[in-house]
mmCIF file of N, CA and C in Angstrom:
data_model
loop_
_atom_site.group_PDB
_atom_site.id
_atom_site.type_symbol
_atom_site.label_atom_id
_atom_site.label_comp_id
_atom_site.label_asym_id
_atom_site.label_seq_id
_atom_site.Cartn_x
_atom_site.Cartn_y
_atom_site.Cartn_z
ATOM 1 N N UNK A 1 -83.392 -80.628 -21.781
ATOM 2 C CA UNK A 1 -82.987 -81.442 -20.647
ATOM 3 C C UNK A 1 -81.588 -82.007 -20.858
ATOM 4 N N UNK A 2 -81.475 -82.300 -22.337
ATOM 5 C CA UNK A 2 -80.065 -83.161 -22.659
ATOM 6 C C UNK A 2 -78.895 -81.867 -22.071
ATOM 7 N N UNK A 3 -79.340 -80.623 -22.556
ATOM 8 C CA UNK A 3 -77.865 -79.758 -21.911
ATOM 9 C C UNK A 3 -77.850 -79.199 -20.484
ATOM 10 N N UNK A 4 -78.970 -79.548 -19.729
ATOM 11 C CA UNK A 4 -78.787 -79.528 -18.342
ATOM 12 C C UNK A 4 -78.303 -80.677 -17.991
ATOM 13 N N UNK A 5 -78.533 -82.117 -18.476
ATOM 14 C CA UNK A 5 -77.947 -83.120 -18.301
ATOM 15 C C UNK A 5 -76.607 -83.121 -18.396
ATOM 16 N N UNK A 6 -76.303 -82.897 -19.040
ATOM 17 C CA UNK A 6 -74.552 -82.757 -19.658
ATOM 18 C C UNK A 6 -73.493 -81.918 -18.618
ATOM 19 N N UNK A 7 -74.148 -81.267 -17.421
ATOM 20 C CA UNK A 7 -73.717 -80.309 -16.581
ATOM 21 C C UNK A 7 -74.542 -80.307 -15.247
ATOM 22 N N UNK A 8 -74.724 -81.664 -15.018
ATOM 23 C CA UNK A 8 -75.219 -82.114 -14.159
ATOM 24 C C UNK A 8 -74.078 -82.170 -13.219
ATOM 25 N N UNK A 9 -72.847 -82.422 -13.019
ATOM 26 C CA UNK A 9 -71.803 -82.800 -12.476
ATOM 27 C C UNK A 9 -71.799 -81.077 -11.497
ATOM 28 N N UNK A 10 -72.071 -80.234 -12.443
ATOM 29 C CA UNK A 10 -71.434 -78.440 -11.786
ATOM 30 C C UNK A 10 -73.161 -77.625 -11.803
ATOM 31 N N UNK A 11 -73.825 -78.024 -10.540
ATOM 32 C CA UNK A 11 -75.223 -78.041 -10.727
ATOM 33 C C UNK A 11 -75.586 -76.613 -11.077
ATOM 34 N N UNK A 12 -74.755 -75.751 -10.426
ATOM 35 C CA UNK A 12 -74.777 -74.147 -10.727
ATOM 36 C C UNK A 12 -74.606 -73.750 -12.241
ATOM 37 N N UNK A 13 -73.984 -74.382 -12.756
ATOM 38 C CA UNK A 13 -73.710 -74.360 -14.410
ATOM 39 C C UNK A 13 -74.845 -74.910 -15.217
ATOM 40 N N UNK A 14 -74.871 -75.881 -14.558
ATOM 41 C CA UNK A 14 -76.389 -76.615 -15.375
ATOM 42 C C UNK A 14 -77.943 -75.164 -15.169
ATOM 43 N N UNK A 15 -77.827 -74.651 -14.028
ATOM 44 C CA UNK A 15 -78.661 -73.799 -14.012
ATOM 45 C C UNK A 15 -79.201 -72.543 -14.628
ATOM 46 N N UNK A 16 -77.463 -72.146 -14.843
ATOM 47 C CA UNK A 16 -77.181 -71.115 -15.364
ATOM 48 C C UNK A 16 -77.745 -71.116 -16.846
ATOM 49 N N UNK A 17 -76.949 -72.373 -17.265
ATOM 50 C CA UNK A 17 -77.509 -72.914 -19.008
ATOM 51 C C UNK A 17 -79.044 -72.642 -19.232
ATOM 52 N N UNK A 18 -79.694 -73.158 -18.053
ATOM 53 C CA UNK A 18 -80.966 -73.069 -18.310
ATOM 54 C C UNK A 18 -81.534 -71.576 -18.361
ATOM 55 N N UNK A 19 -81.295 -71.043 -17.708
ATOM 56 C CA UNK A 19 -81.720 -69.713 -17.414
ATOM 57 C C UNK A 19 -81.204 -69.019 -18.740
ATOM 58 N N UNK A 20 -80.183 -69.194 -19.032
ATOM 59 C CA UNK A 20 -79.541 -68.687 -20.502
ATOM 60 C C UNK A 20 -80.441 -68.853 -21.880
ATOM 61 N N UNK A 21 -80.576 -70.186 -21.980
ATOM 62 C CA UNK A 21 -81.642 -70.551 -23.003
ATOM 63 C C UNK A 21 -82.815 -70.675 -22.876
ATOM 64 N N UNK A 22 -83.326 -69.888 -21.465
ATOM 65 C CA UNK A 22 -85.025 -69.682 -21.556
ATOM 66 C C UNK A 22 -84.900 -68.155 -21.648
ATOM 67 N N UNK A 23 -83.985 -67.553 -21.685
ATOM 68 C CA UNK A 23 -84.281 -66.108 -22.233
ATOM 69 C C UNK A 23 -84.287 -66.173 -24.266
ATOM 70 N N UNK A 24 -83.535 -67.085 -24.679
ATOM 71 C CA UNK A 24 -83.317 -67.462 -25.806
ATOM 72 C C UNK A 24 -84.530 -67.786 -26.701
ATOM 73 N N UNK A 25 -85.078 -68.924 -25.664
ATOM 74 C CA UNK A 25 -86.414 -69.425 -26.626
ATOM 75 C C UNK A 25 -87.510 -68.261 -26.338
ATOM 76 N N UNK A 26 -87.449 -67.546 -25.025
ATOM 77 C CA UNK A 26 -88.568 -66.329 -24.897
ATOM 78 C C UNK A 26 -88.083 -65.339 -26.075
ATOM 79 N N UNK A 27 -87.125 -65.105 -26.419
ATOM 80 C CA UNK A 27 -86.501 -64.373 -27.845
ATOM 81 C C UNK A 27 -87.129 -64.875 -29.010
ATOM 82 N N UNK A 28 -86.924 -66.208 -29.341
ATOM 83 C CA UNK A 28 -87.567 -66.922 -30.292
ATOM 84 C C UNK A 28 -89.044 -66.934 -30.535
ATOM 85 N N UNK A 29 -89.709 -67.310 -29.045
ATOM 86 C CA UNK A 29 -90.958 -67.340 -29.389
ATOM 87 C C UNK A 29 -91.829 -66.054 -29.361
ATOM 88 N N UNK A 30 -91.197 -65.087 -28.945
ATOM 89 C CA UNK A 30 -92.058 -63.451 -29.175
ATOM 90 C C UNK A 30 -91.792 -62.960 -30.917
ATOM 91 N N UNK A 31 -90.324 -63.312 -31.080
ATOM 92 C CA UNK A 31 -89.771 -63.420 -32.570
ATOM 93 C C UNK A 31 -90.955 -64.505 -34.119
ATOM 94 N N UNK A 32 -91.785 -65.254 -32.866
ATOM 95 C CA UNK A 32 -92.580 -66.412 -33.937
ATOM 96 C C UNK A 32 -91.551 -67.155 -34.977
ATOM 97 N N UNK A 33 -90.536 -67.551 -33.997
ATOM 98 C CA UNK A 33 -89.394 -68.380 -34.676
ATOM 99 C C UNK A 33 -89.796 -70.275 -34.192
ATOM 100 N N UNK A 34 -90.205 -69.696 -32.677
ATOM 101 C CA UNK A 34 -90.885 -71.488 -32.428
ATOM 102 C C UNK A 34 -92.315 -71.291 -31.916
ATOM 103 N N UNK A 35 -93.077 -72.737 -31.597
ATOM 104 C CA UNK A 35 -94.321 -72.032 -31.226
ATOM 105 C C UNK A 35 -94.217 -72.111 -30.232
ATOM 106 N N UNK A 36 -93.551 -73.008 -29.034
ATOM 107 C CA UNK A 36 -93.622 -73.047 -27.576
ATOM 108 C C UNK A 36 -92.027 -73.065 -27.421
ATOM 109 N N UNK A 37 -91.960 -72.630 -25.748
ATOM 110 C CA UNK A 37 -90.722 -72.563 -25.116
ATOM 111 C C UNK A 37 -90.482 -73.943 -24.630
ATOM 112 N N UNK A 38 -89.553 -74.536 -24.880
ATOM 113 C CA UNK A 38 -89.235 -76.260 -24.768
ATOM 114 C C UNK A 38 -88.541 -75.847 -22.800
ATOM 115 N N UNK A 39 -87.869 -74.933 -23.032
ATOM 116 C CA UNK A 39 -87.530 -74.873 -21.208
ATOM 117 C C UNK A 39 -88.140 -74.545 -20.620
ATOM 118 N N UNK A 40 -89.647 -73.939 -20.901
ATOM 119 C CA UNK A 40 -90.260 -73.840 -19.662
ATOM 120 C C UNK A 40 -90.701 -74.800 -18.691
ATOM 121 N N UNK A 41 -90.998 -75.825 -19.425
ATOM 122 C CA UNK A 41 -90.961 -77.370 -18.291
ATOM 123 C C UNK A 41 -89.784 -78.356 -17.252
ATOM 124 N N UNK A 42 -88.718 -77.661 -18.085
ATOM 125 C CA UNK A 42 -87.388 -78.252 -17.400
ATOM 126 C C UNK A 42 -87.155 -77.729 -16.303
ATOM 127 N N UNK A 43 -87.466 -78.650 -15.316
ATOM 128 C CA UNK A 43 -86.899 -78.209 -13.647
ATOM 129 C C UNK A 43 -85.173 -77.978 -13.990
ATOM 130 N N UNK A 44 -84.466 -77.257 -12.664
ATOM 131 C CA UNK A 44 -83.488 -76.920 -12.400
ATOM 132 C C UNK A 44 -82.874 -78.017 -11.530
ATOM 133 N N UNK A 45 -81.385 -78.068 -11.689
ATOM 134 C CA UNK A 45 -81.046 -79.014 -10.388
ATOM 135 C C UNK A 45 -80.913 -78.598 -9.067
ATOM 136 N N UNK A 46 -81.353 -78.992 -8.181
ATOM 137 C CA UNK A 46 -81.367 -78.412 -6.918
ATOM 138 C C UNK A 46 -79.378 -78.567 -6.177
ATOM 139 N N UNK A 47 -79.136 -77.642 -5.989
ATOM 140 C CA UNK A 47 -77.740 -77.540 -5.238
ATOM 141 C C UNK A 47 -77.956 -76.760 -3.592
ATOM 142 N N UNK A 48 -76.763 -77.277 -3.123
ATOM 143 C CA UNK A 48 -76.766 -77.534 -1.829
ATOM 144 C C UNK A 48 -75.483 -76.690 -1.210
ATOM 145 N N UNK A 49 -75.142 -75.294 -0.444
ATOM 146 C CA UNK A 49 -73.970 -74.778 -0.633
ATOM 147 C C UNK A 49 -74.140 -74.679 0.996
ATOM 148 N N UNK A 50 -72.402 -75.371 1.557
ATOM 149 C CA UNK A 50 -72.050 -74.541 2.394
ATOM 150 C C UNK A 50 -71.995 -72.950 2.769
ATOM 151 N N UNK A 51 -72.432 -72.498 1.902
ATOM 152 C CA UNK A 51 -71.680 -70.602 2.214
ATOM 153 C C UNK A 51 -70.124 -70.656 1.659
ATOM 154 N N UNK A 52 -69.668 -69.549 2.044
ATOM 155 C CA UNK A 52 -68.395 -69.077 1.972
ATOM 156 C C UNK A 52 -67.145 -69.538 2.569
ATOM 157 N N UNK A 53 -66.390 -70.308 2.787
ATOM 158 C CA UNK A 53 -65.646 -70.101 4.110
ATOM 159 C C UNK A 53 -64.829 -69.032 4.601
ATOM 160 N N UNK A 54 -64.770 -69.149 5.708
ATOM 161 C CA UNK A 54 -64.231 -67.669 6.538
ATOM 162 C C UNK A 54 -62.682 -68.109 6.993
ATOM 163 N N UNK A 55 -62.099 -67.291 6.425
ATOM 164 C CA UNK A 55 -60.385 -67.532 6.592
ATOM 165 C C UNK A 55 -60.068 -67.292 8.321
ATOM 166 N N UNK A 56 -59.441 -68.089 8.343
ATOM 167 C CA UNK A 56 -58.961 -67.809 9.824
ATOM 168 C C UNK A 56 -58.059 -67.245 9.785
ATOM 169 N N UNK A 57 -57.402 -67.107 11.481
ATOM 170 C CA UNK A 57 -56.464 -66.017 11.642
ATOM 171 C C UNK A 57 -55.107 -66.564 11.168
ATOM 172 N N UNK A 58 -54.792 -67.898 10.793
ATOM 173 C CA UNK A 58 -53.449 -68.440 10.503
ATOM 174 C C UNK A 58 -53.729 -68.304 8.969
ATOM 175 N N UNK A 59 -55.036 -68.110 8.625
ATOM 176 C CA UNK A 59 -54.786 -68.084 6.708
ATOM 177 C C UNK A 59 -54.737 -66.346 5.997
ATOM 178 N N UNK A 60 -55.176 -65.553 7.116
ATOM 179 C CA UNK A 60 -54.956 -64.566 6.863
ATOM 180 C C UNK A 60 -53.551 -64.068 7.382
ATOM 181 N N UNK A 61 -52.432 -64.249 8.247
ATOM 182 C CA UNK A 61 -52.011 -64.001 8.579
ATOM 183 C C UNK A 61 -50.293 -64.965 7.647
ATOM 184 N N UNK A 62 -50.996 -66.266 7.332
ATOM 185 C CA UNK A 62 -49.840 -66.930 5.982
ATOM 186 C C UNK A 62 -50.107 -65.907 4.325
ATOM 187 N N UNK A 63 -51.225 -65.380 4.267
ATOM 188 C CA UNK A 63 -51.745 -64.713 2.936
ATOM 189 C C UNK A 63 -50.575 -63.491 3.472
ATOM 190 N N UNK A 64 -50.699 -62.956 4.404
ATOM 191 C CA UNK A 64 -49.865 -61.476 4.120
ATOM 192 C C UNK A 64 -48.576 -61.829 4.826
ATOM 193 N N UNK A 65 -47.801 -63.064 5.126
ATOM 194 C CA UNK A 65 -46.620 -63.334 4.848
ATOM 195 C C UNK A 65 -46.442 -63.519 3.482
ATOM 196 N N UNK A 66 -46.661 -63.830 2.725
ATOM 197 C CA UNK A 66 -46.290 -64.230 1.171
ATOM 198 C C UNK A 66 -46.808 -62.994 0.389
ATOM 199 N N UNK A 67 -47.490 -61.873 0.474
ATOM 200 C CA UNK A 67 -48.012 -61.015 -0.097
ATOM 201 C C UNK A 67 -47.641 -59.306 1.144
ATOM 202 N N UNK A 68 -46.589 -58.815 0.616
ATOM 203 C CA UNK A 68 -46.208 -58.123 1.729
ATOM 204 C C UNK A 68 -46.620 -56.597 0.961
ATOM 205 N N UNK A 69 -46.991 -55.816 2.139
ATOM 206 C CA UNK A 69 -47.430 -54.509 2.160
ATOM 207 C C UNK A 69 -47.065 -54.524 0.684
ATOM 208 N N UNK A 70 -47.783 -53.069 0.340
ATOM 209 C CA UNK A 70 -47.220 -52.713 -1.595
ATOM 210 C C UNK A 70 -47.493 -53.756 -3.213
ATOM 211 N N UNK A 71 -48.133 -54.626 -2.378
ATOM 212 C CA UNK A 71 -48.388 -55.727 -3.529
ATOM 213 C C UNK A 71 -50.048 -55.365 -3.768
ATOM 214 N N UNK A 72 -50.019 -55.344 -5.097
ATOM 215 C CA UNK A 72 -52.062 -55.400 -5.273
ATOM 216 C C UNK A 72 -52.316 -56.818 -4.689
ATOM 217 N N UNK A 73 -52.132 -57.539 -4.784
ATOM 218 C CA UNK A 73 -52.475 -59.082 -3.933
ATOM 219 C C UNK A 73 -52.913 -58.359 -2.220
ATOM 220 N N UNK A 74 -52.079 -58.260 -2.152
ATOM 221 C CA UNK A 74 -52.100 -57.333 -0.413
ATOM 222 C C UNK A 74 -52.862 -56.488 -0.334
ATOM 223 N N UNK A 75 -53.042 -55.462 -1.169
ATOM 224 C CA UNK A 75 -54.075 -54.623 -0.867
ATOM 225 C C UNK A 75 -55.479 -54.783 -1.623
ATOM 226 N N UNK A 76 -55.614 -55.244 -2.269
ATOM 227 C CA UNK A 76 -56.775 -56.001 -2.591
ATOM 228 C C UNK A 76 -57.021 -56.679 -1.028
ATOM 229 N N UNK A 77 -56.497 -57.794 -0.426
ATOM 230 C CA UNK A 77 -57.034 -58.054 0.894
ATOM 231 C C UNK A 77 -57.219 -57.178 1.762
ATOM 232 N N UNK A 78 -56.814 -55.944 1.460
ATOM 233 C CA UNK A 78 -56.723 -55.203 3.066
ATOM 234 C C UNK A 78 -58.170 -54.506 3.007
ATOM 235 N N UNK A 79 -58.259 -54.032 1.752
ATOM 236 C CA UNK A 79 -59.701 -52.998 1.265
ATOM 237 C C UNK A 79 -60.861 -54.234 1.651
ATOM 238 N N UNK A 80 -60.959 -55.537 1.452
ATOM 239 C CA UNK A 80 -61.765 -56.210 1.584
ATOM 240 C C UNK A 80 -61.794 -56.434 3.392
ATOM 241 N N UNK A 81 -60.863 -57.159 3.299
ATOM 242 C CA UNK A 81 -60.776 -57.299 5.204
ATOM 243 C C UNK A 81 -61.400 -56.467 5.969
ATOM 244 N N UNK A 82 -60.606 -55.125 5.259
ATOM 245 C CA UNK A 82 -60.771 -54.177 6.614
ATOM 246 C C UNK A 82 -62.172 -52.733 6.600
ATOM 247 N N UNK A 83 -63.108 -53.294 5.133
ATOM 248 C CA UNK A 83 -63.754 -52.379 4.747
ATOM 249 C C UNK A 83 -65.083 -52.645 4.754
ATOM 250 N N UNK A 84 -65.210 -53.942 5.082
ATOM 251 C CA UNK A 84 -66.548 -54.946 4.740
ATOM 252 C C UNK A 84 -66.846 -55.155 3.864
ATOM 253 N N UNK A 85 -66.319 -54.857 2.584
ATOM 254 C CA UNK A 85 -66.435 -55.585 1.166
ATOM 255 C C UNK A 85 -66.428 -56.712 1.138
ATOM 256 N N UNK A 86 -66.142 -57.943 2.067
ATOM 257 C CA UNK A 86 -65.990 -59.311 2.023
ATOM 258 C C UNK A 86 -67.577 -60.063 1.572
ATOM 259 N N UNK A 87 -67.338 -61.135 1.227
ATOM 260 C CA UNK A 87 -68.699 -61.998 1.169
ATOM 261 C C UNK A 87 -68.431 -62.891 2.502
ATOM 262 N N UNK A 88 -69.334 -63.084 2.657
ATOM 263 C CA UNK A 88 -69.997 -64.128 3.893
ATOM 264 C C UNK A 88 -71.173 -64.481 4.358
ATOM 265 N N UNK A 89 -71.378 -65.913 4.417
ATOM 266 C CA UNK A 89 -72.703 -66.740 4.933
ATOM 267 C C UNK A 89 -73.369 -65.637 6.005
ATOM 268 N N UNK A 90 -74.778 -65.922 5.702
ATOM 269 C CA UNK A 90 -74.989 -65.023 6.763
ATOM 270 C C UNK A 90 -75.397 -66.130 8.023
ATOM 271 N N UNK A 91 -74.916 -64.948 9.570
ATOM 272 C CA UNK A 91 -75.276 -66.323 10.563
ATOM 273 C C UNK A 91 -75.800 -65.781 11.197
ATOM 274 N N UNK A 92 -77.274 -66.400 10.958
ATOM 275 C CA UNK A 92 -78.573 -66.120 11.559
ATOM 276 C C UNK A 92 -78.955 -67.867 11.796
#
């Protein structure tokens, strides 16, 4: 609990930790290194996410003023933009 505590601030991190060191102690305890898994009782912190945000047309359109044709910056956006590789909330 103390190192989910400690990363309480970045709740996704705190989660992660956990998930990290319950594969650890399941290592340990099939290994007969401990007798019980101490994380299997530790709840997770619950987090709360907007989604993604979705660039608008003035942030996509300032991104490829400053990043002009021929730049990997630029085309890295274009393959995503224009290919559906993007992430996004789904809106349902």
């Amino acid at each position: 609990m103390a190192g989910r505590d400690r990363r309480a601030a970045t709740p996704s991190a705190a989660n992660n930790f956990l998930k990290a060191m319950s594969v650890l102690m399941e290592f340990a305890l099939e290994a007969g290194l401990i007798d019980h898994n101490p994380v299997r009782d530790v709840k997770k912190i619950s987090s709360k996410s907007e989604g993604f945000h979705t660039w608008t047309v003035a942030e996509v359109a300032a991104f490829e003023a400053r990043h002009p044709i021929g730049t990997m910056a630029r085309l890295a956006m274009d393959l995503f933009l224009y290919t559906g590789l993007r992430r996004s909330s789904p809106s349902y």
